[in-house]
XYZ file of C-alpha atoms in Angstrom:
535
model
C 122.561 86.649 -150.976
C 123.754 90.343 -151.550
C 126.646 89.004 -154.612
C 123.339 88.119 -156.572
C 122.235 91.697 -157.011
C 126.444 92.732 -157.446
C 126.655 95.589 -160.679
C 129.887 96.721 -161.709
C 130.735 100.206 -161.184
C 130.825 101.211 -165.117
C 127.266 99.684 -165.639
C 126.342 101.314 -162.728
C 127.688 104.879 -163.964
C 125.950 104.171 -167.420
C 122.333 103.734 -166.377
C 119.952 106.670 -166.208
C 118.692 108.563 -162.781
C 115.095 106.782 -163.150
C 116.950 103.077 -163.554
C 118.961 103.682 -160.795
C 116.185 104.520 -158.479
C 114.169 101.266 -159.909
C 117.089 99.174 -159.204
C 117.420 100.393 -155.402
C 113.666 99.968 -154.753
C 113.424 96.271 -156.423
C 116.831 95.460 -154.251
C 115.161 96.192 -151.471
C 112.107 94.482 -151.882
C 113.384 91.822 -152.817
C 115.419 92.059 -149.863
C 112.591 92.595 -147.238
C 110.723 89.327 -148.773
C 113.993 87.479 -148.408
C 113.547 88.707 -144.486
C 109.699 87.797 -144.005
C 109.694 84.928 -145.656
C 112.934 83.652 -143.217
C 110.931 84.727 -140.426
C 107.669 82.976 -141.333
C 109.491 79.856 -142.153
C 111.587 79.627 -138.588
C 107.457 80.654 -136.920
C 106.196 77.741 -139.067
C 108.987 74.986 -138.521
C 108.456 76.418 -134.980
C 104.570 75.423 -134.833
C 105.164 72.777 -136.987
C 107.585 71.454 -134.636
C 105.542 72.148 -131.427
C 102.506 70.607 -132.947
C 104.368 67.267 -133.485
C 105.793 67.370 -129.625
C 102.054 68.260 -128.839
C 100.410 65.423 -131.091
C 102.846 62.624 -129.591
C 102.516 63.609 -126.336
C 99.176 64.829 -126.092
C 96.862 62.833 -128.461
C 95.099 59.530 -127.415
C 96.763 58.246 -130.376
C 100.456 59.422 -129.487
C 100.426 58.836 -126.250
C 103.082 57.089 -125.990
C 102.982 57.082 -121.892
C 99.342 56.063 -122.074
C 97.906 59.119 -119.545
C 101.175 58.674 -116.828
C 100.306 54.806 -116.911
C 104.085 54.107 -117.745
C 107.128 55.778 -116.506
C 109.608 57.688 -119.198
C 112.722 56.313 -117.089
C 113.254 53.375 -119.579
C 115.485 53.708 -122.721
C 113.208 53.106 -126.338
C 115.309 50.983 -127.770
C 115.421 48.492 -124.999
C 111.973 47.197 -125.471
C 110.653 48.631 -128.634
C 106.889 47.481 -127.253
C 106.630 49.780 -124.362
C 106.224 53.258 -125.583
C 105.008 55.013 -128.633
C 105.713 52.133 -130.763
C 102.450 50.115 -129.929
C 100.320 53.019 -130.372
C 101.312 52.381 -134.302
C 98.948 48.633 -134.237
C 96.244 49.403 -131.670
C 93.480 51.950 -131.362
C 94.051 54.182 -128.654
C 91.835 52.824 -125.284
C 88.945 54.689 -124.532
C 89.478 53.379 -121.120
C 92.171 55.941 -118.844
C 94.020 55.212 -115.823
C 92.793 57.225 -112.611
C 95.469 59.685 -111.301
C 95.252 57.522 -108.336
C 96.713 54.811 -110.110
C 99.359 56.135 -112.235
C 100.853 57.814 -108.280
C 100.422 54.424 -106.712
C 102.500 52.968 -109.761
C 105.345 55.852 -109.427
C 105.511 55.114 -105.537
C 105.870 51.723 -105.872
C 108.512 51.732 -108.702
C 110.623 53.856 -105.945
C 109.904 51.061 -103.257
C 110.657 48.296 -105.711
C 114.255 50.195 -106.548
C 114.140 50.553 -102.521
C 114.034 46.753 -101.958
C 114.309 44.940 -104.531
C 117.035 42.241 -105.198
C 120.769 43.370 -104.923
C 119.612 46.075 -102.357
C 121.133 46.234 -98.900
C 117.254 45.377 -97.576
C 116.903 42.579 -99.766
C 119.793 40.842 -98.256
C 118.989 41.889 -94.652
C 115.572 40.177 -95.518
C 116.744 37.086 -96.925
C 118.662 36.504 -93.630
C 115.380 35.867 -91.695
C 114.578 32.962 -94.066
C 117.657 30.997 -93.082
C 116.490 31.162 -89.532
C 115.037 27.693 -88.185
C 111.651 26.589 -87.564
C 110.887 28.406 -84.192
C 111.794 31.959 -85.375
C 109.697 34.392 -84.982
C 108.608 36.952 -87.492
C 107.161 39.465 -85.466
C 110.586 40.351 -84.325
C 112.419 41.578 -87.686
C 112.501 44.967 -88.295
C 113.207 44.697 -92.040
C 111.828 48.205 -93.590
C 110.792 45.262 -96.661
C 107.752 42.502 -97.166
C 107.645 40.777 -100.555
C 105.690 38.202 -102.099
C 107.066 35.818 -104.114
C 104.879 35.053 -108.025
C 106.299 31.025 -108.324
C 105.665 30.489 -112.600
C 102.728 27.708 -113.332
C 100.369 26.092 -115.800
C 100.433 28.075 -119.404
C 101.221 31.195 -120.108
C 97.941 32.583 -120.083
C 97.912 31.541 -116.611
C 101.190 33.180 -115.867
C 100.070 36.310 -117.067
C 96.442 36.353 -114.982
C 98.137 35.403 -111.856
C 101.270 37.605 -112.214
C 98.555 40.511 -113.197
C 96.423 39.301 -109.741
C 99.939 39.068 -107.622
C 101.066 42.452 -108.606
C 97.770 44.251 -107.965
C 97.824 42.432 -104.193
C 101.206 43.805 -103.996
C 99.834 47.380 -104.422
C 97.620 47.011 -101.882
C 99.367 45.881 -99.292
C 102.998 47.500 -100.075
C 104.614 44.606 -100.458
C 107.711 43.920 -103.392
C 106.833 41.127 -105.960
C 109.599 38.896 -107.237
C 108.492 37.055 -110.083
C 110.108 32.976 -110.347
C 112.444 33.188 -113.408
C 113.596 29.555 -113.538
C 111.222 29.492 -116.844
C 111.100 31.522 -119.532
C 109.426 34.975 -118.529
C 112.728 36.324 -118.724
C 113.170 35.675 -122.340
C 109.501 36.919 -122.807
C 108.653 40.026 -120.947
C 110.736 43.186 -120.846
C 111.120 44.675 -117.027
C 108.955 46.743 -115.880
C 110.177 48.977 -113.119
C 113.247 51.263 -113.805
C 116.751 50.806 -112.035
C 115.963 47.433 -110.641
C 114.590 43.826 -111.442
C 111.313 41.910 -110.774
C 113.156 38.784 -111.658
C 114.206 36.494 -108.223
C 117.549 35.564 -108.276
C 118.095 31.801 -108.610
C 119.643 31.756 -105.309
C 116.728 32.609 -103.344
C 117.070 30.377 -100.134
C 113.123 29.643 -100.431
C 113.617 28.076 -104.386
C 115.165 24.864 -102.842
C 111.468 23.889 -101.313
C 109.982 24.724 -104.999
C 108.594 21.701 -105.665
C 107.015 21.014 -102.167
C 104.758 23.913 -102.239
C 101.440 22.202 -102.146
C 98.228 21.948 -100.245
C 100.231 19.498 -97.510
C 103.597 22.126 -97.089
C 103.500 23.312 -93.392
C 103.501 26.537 -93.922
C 100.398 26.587 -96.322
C 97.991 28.986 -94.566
C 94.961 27.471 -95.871
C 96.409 24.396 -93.933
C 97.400 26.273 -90.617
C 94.429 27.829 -90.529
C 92.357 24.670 -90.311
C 95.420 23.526 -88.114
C 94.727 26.415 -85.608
C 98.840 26.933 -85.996
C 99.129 30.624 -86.883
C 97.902 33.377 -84.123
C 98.334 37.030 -84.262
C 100.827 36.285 -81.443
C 103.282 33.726 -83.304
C 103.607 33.992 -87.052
C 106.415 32.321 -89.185
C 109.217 34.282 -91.519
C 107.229 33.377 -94.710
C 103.953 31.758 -95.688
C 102.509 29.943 -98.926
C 99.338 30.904 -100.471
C 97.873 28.010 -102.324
C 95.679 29.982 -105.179
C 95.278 26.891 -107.649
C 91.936 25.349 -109.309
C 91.653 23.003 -106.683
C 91.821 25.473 -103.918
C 89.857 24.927 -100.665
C 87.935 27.249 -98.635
C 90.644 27.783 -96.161
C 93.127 28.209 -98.764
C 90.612 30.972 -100.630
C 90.347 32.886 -96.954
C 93.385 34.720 -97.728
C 91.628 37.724 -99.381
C 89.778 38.490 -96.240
C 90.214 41.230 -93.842
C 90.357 39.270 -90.815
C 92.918 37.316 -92.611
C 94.861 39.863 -93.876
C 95.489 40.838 -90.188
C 97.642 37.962 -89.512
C 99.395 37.505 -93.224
C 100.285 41.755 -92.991
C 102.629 40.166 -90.524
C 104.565 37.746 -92.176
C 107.697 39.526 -94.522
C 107.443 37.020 -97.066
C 104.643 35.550 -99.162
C 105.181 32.777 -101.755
C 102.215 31.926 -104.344
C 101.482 29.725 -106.216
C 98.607 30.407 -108.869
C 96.632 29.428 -112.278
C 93.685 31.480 -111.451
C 92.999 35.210 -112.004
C 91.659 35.791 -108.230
C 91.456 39.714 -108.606
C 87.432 39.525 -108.380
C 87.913 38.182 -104.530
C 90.461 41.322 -103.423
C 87.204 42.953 -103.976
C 85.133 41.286 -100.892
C 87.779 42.910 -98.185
C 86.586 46.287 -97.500
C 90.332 47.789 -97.188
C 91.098 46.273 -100.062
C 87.703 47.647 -101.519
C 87.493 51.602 -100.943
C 91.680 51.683 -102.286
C 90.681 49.597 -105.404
C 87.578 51.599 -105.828
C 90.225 54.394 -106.372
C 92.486 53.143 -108.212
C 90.305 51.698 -110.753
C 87.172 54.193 -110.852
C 85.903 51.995 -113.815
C 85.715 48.083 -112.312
C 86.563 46.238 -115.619
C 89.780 47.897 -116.509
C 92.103 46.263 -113.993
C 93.917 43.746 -116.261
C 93.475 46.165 -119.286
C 95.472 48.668 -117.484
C 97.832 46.655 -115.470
C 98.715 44.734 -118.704
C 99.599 47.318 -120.281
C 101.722 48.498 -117.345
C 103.446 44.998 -116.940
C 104.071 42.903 -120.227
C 105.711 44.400 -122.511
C 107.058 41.824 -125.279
C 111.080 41.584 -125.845
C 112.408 42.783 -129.069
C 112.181 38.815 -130.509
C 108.785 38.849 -129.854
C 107.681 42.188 -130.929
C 109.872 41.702 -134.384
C 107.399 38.619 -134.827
C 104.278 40.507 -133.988
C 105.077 43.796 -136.328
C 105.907 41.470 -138.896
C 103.160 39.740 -139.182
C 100.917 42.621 -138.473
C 102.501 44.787 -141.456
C 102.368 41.363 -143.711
C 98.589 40.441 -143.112
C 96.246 42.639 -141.031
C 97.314 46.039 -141.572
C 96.007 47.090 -145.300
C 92.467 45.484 -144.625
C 89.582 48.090 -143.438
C 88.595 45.665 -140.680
C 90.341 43.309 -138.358
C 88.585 39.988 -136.862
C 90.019 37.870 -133.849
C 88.798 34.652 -133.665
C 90.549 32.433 -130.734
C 89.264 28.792 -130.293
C 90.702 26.059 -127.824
C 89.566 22.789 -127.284
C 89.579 21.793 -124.047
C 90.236 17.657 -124.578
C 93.174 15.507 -124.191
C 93.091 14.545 -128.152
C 92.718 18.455 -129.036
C 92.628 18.342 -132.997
C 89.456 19.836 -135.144
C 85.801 19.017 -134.020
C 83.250 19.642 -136.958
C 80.846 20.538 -133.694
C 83.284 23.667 -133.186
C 83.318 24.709 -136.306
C 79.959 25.064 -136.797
C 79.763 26.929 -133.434
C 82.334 29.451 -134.215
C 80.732 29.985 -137.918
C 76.878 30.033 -136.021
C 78.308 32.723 -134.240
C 80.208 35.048 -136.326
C 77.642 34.650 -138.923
C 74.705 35.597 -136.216
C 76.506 38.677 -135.083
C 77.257 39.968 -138.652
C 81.023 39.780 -137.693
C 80.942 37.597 -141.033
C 78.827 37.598 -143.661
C 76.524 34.754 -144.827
C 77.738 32.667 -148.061
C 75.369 33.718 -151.026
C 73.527 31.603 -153.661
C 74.487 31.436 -157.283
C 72.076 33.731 -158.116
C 72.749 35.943 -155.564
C 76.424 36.229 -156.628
C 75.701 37.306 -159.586
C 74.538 40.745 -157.985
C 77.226 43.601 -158.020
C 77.029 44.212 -154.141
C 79.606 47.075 -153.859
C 81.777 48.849 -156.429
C 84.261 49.506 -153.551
C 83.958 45.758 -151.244
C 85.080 46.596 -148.429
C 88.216 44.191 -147.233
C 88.307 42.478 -143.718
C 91.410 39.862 -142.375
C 90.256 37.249 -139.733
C 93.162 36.433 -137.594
C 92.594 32.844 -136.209
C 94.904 31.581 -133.059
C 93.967 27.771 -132.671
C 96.565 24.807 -132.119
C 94.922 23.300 -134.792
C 95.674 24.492 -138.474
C 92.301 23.035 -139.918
C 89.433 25.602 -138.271
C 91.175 28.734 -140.384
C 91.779 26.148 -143.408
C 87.789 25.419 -143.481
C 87.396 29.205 -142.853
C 89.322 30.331 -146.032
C 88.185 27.571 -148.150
C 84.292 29.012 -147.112
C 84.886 31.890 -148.325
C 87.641 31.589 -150.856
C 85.154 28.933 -153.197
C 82.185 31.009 -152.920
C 81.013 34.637 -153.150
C 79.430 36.407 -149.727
C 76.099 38.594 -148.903
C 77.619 41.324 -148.820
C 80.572 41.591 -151.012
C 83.221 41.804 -148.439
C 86.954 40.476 -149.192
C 87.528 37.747 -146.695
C 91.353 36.925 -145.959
C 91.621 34.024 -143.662
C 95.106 34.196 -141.454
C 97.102 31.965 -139.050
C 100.693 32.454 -137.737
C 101.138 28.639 -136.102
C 99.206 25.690 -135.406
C 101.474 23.932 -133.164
C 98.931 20.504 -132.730
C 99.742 20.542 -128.848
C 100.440 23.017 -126.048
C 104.189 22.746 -125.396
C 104.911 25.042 -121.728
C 107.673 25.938 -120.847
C 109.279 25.559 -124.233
C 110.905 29.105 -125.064
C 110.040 29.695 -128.842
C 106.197 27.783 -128.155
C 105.898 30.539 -125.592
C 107.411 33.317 -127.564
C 104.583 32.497 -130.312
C 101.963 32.352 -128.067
C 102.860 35.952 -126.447
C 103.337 37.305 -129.749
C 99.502 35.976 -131.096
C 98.182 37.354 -127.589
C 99.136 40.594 -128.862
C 97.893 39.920 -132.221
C 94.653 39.470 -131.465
C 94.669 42.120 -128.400
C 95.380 44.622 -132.381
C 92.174 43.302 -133.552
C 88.832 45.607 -134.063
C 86.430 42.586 -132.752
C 86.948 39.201 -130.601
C 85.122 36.027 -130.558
C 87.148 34.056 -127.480
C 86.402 30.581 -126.297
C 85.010 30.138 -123.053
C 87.559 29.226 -119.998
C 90.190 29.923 -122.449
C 92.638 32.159 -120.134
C 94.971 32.657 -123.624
C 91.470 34.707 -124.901
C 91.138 36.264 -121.324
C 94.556 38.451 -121.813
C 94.248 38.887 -125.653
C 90.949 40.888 -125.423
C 91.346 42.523 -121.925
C 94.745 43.873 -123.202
C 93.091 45.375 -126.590
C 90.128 46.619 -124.045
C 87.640 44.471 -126.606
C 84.329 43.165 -125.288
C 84.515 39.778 -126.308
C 81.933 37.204 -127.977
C 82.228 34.447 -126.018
C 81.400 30.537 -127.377
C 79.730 28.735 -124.846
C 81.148 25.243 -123.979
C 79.618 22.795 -126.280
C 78.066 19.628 -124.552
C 77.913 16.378 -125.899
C 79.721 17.231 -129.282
C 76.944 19.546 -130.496
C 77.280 23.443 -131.344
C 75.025 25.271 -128.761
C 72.641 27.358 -129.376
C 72.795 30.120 -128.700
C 76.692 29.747 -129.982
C 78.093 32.686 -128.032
C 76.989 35.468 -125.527
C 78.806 39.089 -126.296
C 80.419 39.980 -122.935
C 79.337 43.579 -121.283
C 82.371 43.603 -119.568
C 86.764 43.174 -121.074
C 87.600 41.483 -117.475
C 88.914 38.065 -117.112
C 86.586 35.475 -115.139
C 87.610 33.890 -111.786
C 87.252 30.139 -112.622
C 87.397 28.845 -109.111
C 86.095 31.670 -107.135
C 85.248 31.107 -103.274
C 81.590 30.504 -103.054
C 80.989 33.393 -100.172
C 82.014 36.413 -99.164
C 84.642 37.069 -96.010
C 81.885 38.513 -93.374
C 79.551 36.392 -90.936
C 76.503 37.637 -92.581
C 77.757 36.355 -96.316
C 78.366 32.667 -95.570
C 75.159 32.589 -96.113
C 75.092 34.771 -99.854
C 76.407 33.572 -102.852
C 79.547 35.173 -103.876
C 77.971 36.512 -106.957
C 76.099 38.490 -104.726
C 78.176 39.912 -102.057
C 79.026 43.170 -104.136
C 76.259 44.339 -106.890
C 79.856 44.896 -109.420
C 81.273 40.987 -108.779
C 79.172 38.939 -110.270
C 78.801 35.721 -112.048
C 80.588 35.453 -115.838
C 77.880 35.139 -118.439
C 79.370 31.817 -120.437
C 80.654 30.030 -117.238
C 80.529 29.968 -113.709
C 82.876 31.776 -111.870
C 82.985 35.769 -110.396
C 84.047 38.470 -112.971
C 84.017 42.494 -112.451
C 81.673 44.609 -114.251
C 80.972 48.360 -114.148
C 77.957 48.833 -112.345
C 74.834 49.466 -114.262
């Protein structure tokens, strides 16, 4: 800096006393500034700096660890979905996890890396399963107890039962091993640091995979009606039969008395298409830990989806895409999911007036105006909204954008009708099928507002991901719209379809299990059991 203010000496020599002494005291003003304004721009760059760390770390919106939920042990660029890049789509949750929850998680990922497969106790576990028929489980001494999440039914499914194994996992220490002879591999990034959910294909158990049904003879539903299994005598693994057609005996696992005998056995398999989380609720143990983990009732899935399924790169590339192409410039976002539940599938007029009924009824649309009416300048400024519509059929978001493409609306809005696939036909197990599904999941989870079809478990984890309290469309009867079309839901919780019709004590064989526990009770479009915060 100094060569800038450089004077030869013969200038120097020819300038007067008072020029001199005007030269020196600009120089050094100039060269004080020069100082400060260093210093205030390192302090700035300093704050500046600090307030970014602060507003990514400490912000709802840049939270990228969502309040401890997730661990910082994973690398970014691994699985682009699990940290601070999802906070860019969604609105940050108004729903935390309890401190309670976030330890349990960090103590469990250091059990999982403990046990898990490849680990000296996995393989001194696995040898117990080799052993023949009469072995006895009460004598291992394995430090390990798993249960074992087999993969079933559509991926909606998956994702409610994985989400129901895991949390039974917490709660009774065991290690879950999820089935990865399908495609959740290809779909889901892991979840626990320095080790793998996924069961290796060897597992001696996988060779019985197809005969794990009601009749298998170690089904406890069935030994329990069999009188085979006593707290004295116990086999080396057990299967829990957790499927829609489920019997009492089979739905007894959830129970205390129950869990007395199962605590016993080191390894669990499952077999699930039914989110059965509402039941843990009716064992008392069970009760008073999940009553601390999750302080507010209807944010289990919400938070231990977030925890679990994170989307692969493929996956996330197709739902930041799509996001930044259609949703993200309009002022309001609209999720509309609709499934069909017949063989044929395909568009029913009946639907479409139900969904329309409904969205119209709860201003989540507006109404289509007259011709006179359109003529009126509603808004200088209309106000833009994108309705994202996930169907199998093409034809319900066609109708949609035709509606409101042909004529003007109430109240001026700019309607943009969107679909990413319409695949005719559910197609599980087939890798890219899935990978579109996951990646609409999350598209609608991104949404401001829901409407979800009722029973529809591919609605269940889009809304209770994006904590959204859905509008739900009743089940139509006898191809006619309902009416009332939908019901808004006061709570973002999935709904038990097959629930056990009692609770686990003497004195509740006689109570309905929508009334065993005033937050468990019955879903509002459907029966089945579904937690709410109580009122």
């Amino acid at each position: 800096m100094y060569h800038i203010f450089q004077i030869s000496g013969e200038v120097i020599k020819g300038l007067g006393m008072k020029t001199k002494i005007l030269i020196t005291i600009v120089f050094s003003t100039l060269l004080i500034l020069s100082v400060m304004l260093l210093s205030f721009s390192n302090n700035f760059n300093n704050k500046l700096f600090a307030a970014t760390i602060n507003d990514e770390s400490e912000t709802p919106g840049r939270d990228r660890l969502i309040g401890g939920l997730l661990t910082a042990d994973f690398d970014e660029g691994s699985c682009l979905s699990r940290y601070h890049k999802t906070f860019l789509y969604r609105k940050p949750s108004p729903y935390k996890p309890s401190e309670y929850l976030v330890s349990k998680l960090r103590s469990y990922e250091m059990l999982h890396k403990r046990c898990g497969p490849g680990t000296k106790a996995y393989k001194e576990a696995t040898k117990h399963l080799s052993h023949d028929e009469n072995y006895n489980a009460s004598k291992s001494d394995g430090e390990c107890r798993y249960v074992v999440w087999l993969a079933d039914y559509g991926l909606g499914n998956r994702l409610l039962t994985l989400a129901s194994v895991f949390l039974y996992a917490l709660l009774t220490d065991r290690i879950i091993l999820v089935d990865n002879r399908k495609d959740i591999g290809d779909l889901l990034c892991e979840p626990f640091p320095g080790t793998s959910w996924l069961l290796p294909l060897d597992f001696p158990l996988m060779k019985y995979a197809d005969g794990y049904h009601k009749g298998y003879s170690r089904c406890y539903g069935t030994m329990l009606e069999n009188h085979s299994i006593n707290s004295t005598s116990f086999p080396p693994h057990l299967y829990m039969h957790n499927l829609h057609d489920s019997r009492d005996s089979d739905k007894m696992f959830f129970c205390q008395k129950d869990q007395s005998l199962i605590d016993k056995v080191p390894w669990l398999v499952f077999r699930a298409n039914v989110y059965f989380v509402p039941s843990l609720w009716f064992n008392p143990t069970f009760q008073t830990e999940l009553t601390k983990l999750f302080p507010q009732k209807e944010t289990v899935f919400h938070h231990l989806g977030r925890y679990l399924f994170h989307p692969k790169n493929q996956v996330w590339d197709i739902v930041t895409k799509y996001y930044h192409d259609h949703l993200s410039k309009a002022d309001e976002r609209l999720g509309i999911q609709i499934r069909v539940f017949r063989d044929q599938g395909g568009y029913y007029q009946h639907v479409m007036d139900q969904v329309i009924s409904c969205t119209q009824r709860e201003k989540l649309l507006p109404e289509l105006a007259t011709q006179e009416e359109s003529k009126v300048n509603i808004s200088n400024i209309p106000k833009s909204k994108a309705v994202l519509v996930t169907s199998l059929s093409p034809e319900y978001s066609k109708k949609l954008e035709n509606m409101f493409s042909e004529r003007a609306n109430m109240t001026g809005e700019i309607i943009k009708v969107y679909q990413p696939s319409g695949e005719r036909y559910q197609q599980t197990d087939k890798k890219v099928h899935d990978q579109k599904a996951l990646a609409e999941m999350y598209l609608l989870s991104l949404t401001d507002n829901i409407v979800a079809s009722s029973r529809s478990t591919f609605g269940y984890v889009a809304y209770s991901l994006g904590g959204l309290k859905p509008w739900l469309l009743y089940l139509p009867n006898d191809n006619k719209a309902p009416d009332p079309p939908c019901v808004r839901s006061t709570s973002m919780e999935p709904c038990f379809l097959t629930p056990p019709t009692h609770g686990c004590e003497p004195d509740a064989w006689g109570t309905e299990s929508g009334k065993v526990v005033p937050f468990v009770r019955y879903c509002e479009d459907i029966w089945g059991l579904k937690l709410f915060d109580e009122l």
